[in-house]
Tab-separated table of C-alpha atoms in Angstrom:
chain	number	residue	atom	x	y	z
C	1	MET	CA	-271.173	246.990	-70.985
C	2	LYS	CA	-272.739	250.426	-70.439
C	3	THR	CA	-269.788	252.423	-69.152
C	4	ILE	CA	-269.046	255.853	-67.744
C	5	VAL	CA	-265.392	256.883	-68.087
C	6	VAL	CA	-263.642	259.096	-65.561
C	7	CYS	CA	-261.737	261.315	-67.989
C	8	SER	CA	-259.236	263.957	-66.967
C	9	GLY	CA	-258.361	264.944	-70.509
C	10	GLY	CA	-254.948	263.304	-70.258
C	11	LEU	CA	-253.423	260.768	-72.598
C	12	ASP	CA	-254.432	257.773	-70.483
C	13	SER	CA	-258.068	258.566	-69.907
C	14	VAL	CA	-258.676	259.800	-73.464
C	15	SER	CA	-257.162	256.586	-74.803
C	16	LEU	CA	-259.392	254.649	-72.457
C	17	ALA	CA	-262.450	256.546	-73.671
C	18	HIS	CA	-261.667	255.608	-77.247
C	19	ARG	CA	-261.145	252.004	-76.220
C	20	ILE	CA	-264.499	251.867	-74.461
C	21	ALA	CA	-266.244	253.491	-77.422
C	22	ALA	CA	-264.824	250.809	-79.689
C	23	GLU	CA	-265.477	247.826	-77.465
C	24	HIS	CA	-268.450	248.669	-75.208
C	25	GLU	CA	-271.274	251.232	-74.882
C	26	LEU	CA	-269.817	254.555	-73.823
C	27	LEU	CA	-272.492	256.478	-71.908
C	28	ALA	CA	-270.637	259.616	-70.857
C	29	LEU	CA	-267.375	261.097	-69.671
C	30	ILE	CA	-267.140	262.529	-66.168
C	31	SER	CA	-264.383	264.961	-65.168
C	32	PHE	CA	-263.592	266.498	-61.805
C	33	ASP	CA	-262.482	270.025	-60.997
C	34	TYR	CA	-260.637	269.661	-57.754
C	35	GLY	CA	-258.773	272.951	-58.043
C	36	GLN	CA	-255.899	271.452	-60.057
C	37	ARG	CA	-253.439	274.036	-61.441
C	38	HIS	CA	-253.519	272.243	-64.810
C	39	ARG	CA	-257.243	272.724	-65.085
C	40	LYS	CA	-256.867	273.194	-68.857
C	41	GLU	CA	-256.936	269.375	-69.068
C	42	LEU	CA	-260.694	269.561	-68.587
C	43	ASP	CA	-261.048	271.361	-71.938
C	44	HIS	CA	-259.391	268.344	-73.570
C	45	ALA	CA	-261.774	266.002	-71.850
C	46	ALA	CA	-264.708	268.052	-73.233
C	47	GLU	CA	-263.144	267.902	-76.705
C	48	CYS	CA	-262.798	264.104	-76.349
C	49	ALA	CA	-266.483	263.744	-75.465
C	50	ALA	CA	-267.538	265.930	-78.363
C	51	GLY	CA	-265.427	263.847	-80.731
C	52	LEU	CA	-266.953	260.633	-79.466
C	53	GLY	CA	-270.479	262.088	-79.467
C	54	VAL	CA	-271.247	261.519	-75.778
C	55	PRO	CA	-272.163	263.850	-72.896
C	56	HIS	CA	-269.403	265.382	-70.795
C	57	GLU	CA	-269.960	266.548	-67.263
C	58	ILE	CA	-267.567	268.367	-64.955
C	59	ILE	CA	-268.258	267.775	-61.319
C	60	ASP	CA	-266.973	270.633	-59.168
C	61	ILE	CA	-265.272	269.377	-56.019
C	62	SER	CA	-262.930	272.313	-55.765
C	63	ALA	CA	-264.303	273.092	-52.296
C	64	VAL	CA	-263.151	269.653	-51.184
C	65	GLY	CA	-259.909	270.056	-53.021
C	66	ARG	CA	-259.051	273.142	-51.027
C	67	HIS	CA	-258.876	270.977	-47.908
C	68	LEU	CA	-256.555	268.414	-49.524
C	69	SER	CA	-253.593	270.708	-49.136
C	70	GLY	CA	-249.869	270.092	-49.559
C	71	SER	CA	-249.838	268.927	-53.183
C	72	ALA	CA	-248.031	270.619	-55.998
C	73	LEU	CA	-251.164	270.076	-58.087
C	74	THR	CA	-253.286	272.298	-55.924
C	75	ASP	CA	-250.987	274.514	-53.882
C	76	SER	CA	-248.259	277.046	-54.639
C	77	ILE	CA	-245.583	274.377	-54.653
C	78	ASP	CA	-243.237	273.875	-57.600
C	79	VAL	CA	-243.865	270.822	-59.717
C	80	PRO	CA	-240.518	269.007	-59.793
C	81	ASP	CA	-238.648	268.151	-62.964
C	82	GLY	CA	-237.342	264.639	-63.562
C	83	HIS	CA	-238.564	261.077	-63.927
C	84	TYR	CA	-242.190	260.436	-63.027
C	85	ALA	CA	-241.328	257.720	-60.521
C	86	GLU	CA	-238.727	259.630	-58.544
C	87	ASP	CA	-239.401	260.289	-54.873
C	88	THR	CA	-239.640	264.028	-55.594
C	89	MET	CA	-242.852	263.422	-57.492
C	90	LYS	CA	-244.643	262.409	-54.313
C	91	VAL	CA	-245.264	266.127	-53.780
C	92	THR	CA	-247.941	265.728	-56.512
C	93	VAL	CA	-250.045	263.371	-54.453
C	94	VAL	CA	-253.520	264.729	-53.677
C	95	PRO	CA	-254.647	262.667	-50.678
C	96	ASN	CA	-257.443	260.214	-51.450
C	97	ARG	CA	-258.186	261.912	-54.823
C	98	ASN	CA	-259.114	258.771	-56.728
C	99	ALA	CA	-261.117	257.330	-53.853
C	100	ILE	CA	-263.180	260.540	-53.641
C	101	MET	CA	-263.723	260.812	-57.401
C	102	LEU	CA	-264.569	257.185	-57.861
C	103	ALA	CA	-267.075	257.170	-55.034
C	104	ILE	CA	-268.927	260.015	-56.740
C	105	ALA	CA	-268.620	258.322	-60.179
C	106	PHE	CA	-270.107	255.116	-58.770
C	107	GLY	CA	-273.086	257.021	-57.338
C	108	VAL	CA	-273.692	258.599	-60.755
C	109	ALA	CA	-273.302	255.223	-62.458
C	110	ALA	CA	-275.787	253.547	-60.121
C	111	ALA	CA	-278.293	256.341	-60.590
C	112	ARG	CA	-278.009	255.944	-64.396
C	113	ASN	CA	-278.096	252.170	-64.498
C	114	ALA	CA	-274.597	251.918	-65.899
C	115	ASP	CA	-272.756	248.616	-65.694
C	116	ALA	CA	-269.269	249.983	-65.123
C	117	VAL	CA	-267.086	252.929	-64.253
C	118	ALA	CA	-263.799	252.915	-66.197
C	119	VAL	CA	-260.648	254.525	-64.907
C	120	ALA	CA	-257.258	254.789	-66.525
C	121	VAL	CA	-254.888	254.111	-63.656
C	122	HIS	CA	-251.816	252.238	-64.892
C	123	GLY	CA	-248.646	250.500	-63.784
C	124	GLY	CA	-246.476	253.622	-63.935
C	125	ASP	CA	-248.623	255.232	-61.244
C	126	HIS	CA	-248.063	252.554	-58.678
C	127	PHE	CA	-244.768	253.977	-57.354
C	128	ILE	CA	-246.205	257.357	-56.526
C	129	TYR	CA	-249.951	257.005	-55.998
C	130	PRO	CA	-251.356	254.400	-53.562
C	131	ASP	CA	-254.890	254.852	-54.968
C	132	CYS	CA	-253.746	253.683	-58.399
C	133	ARG	CA	-252.446	250.290	-57.334
C	134	PRO	CA	-254.159	246.953	-58.001
C	135	GLY	CA	-254.786	246.439	-54.275
C	136	PHE	CA	-256.768	249.713	-54.108
C	137	ILE	CA	-258.788	248.839	-57.206
C	138	ASP	CA	-259.716	245.426	-55.718
C	139	ALA	CA	-260.543	246.871	-52.332
C	140	PHE	CA	-262.622	249.710	-53.822
C	141	GLN	CA	-264.732	247.154	-55.706
C	142	VAL	CA	-265.403	245.277	-52.524
C	143	MET	CA	-266.395	248.473	-50.766
C	144	GLN	CA	-268.773	249.538	-53.571
C	145	ASP	CA	-270.320	246.098	-53.726
C	146	ALA	CA	-271.287	246.555	-50.102
C	147	ALA	CA	-272.281	250.229	-50.538
C	148	LEU	CA	-274.657	249.426	-53.408
C	149	ASP	CA	-275.856	245.998	-52.224
C	150	GLY	CA	-279.404	245.418	-53.342
C	151	TYR	CA	-279.470	248.641	-55.370
C	152	ALA	CA	-277.017	248.345	-58.211
C	153	ALA	CA	-274.095	246.266	-59.452
C	154	VAL	CA	-271.382	248.503	-60.924
C	155	ARG	CA	-268.011	247.219	-61.972
C	156	LEU	CA	-264.768	249.180	-61.582
C	157	TYR	CA	-263.083	248.624	-64.968
C	158	ALA	CA	-259.351	249.408	-64.932
C	159	PRO	CA	-257.899	247.697	-67.998
C	160	TYR	CA	-254.554	249.515	-67.747
C	161	VAL	CA	-253.890	248.854	-64.080
C	162	ASN	CA	-250.957	246.512	-64.836
C	163	ALA	CA	-249.975	248.166	-68.134
C	164	SER	CA	-247.160	250.576	-68.795
C	165	LYS	CA	-247.589	254.060	-70.243
C	166	ALA	CA	-246.092	252.743	-73.473
C	167	ASP	CA	-248.788	250.045	-73.543
C	168	ILE	CA	-251.442	252.753	-73.296
C	169	VAL	CA	-249.890	254.721	-76.164
C	170	ALA	CA	-249.906	251.552	-78.284
C	171	ASP	CA	-253.500	250.829	-77.324
C	172	GLY	CA	-254.560	254.377	-77.934
C	173	ALA	CA	-252.960	254.302	-81.383
C	174	ARG	CA	-254.951	251.130	-82.224
C	175	HIS	CA	-258.153	252.940	-81.350
C	176	GLY	CA	-257.424	256.158	-83.154
C	177	THR	CA	-256.833	258.366	-80.087
C	178	PRO	CA	-256.013	261.963	-81.108
C	179	PHE	CA	-252.960	262.243	-78.871
C	180	GLU	CA	-252.335	265.860	-79.937
C	181	ARG	CA	-255.609	266.764	-78.201
C	182	THR	CA	-254.661	265.398	-74.797
C	183	TRP	CA	-252.948	267.169	-71.921
C	184	SER	CA	-250.407	265.690	-69.478
C	185	CYS	CA	-248.220	268.528	-68.145
C	186	TYR	CA	-248.754	269.245	-64.462
C	187	LYS	CA	-247.418	272.813	-64.787
C	188	GLY	CA	-250.445	273.916	-66.841
C	189	GLY	CA	-248.656	276.335	-69.155
C	190	GLU	CA	-249.423	277.104	-72.747
C	191	ARG	CA	-247.259	274.226	-73.958
C	192	HIS	CA	-246.143	270.939	-72.415
C	193	CYS	CA	-243.011	271.832	-70.453
C	194	GLY	CA	-241.190	268.619	-71.380
C	195	ARG	CA	-239.446	268.509	-67.987
C	196	CYS	CA	-241.979	267.590	-65.292
C	197	GLY	CA	-242.558	263.984	-64.452
C	198	THR	CA	-245.722	263.646	-66.525
C	199	CYS	CA	-244.088	265.176	-69.582
C	200	VAL	CA	-241.021	262.971	-69.207
C	201	GLU	CA	-243.174	259.823	-68.812
C	202	ARG	CA	-245.325	260.863	-71.806
C	203	ARG	CA	-242.387	261.411	-74.137
C	204	GLU	CA	-240.676	258.197	-73.049
C	205	ALA	CA	-243.888	256.194	-73.570
C	206	PHE	CA	-244.186	257.307	-77.223
C	207	HIS	CA	-240.539	256.358	-77.743
C	208	LEU	CA	-240.938	252.945	-76.179
C	209	ALA	CA	-244.189	252.270	-78.054
C	210	GLY	CA	-242.624	253.256	-81.387
C	211	VAL	CA	-245.399	255.783	-82.021
C	212	SER	CA	-244.774	259.300	-83.264
C	213	ASP	CA	-245.327	261.874	-80.561
C	214	PRO	CA	-247.303	264.879	-81.818
C	215	THR	CA	-246.873	266.815	-78.512
C	216	ASP	CA	-245.369	270.287	-78.610
C	217	TYR	CA	-242.841	270.464	-75.722
C	218	GLU	CA	-240.922	273.534	-74.564
C	219	ASP	CA	-237.950	271.226	-73.863
C	220	PRO	CA	-238.374	268.223	-76.183
C	221	ASP	CA	-235.026	266.562	-75.334
C	222	PHE	CA	-234.954	266.705	-71.524
C	223	TRP	CA	-236.570	263.285	-71.270
C	224	VAL	CA	-233.432	261.527	-72.605
C	225	ALA	CA	-231.319	262.538	-69.639
C	226	ALA	CA	-234.174	262.097	-67.177
C	227	THR	CA	-234.814	258.493	-68.218
C	228	GLY	CA	-231.294	257.418	-69.157
C	229	THR	CA	-230.151	256.188	-65.757
C	230	PHE	CA	-233.325	255.915	-63.721
C	231	ARG	CA	-235.487	252.824	-63.242
C	232	ALA	CA	-238.348	252.722	-60.813
C	233	GLU	CA	-238.925	249.688	-58.609
C	234	GLU	CA	-242.487	248.503	-59.037
C	235	VAL	CA	-244.802	249.029	-56.062
C	236	ARG	CA	-247.976	247.033	-55.923
């Protein structure tokens, strides 16, 4: 399966890229600059592509991103601390982000005769992000089948859509993912903060997977209190 991976440079998408490289034909990594404050993640995506020996392209949609206002990822709004699935993390939603990026990725895939576009949405995203849920993935495939009818047949491959973050860490470890060269923190500082939802989720996932976490956190112990009493109710 000739596959293009949408890769942010985060743990999930880099793990996915290594999985695709091991199991299919990895054609390229595509990243998107939508004006995210943690733009440094794109450097990690480039590093991933170099390590896997495939092209890496950054598609600049920052002009579009400026119109998708109200998110802590793109505006001057504080990224909240705490568990990833708390209601406070909804401030990190960028409206329609995945739908926009995937539509572009499918156009690229069709033009390059790729069989699939792979995306690393996972079960932990369901609570916060509607365009990471299984229903969205299924509906997007139907839409693209109609959009490309008679021109190309491209599959949306989302192997982690019902998996936990810990499952991804375990899968990434099996495929030799260099976790220390991935970026999760939404605050975009010099080090992972250890307190924002993505940092808490990342640290918890390594713990649950029983895999050593090589990440350098400013606050390496905050995750214990943040996850100790909170359990998210699954949204599908």
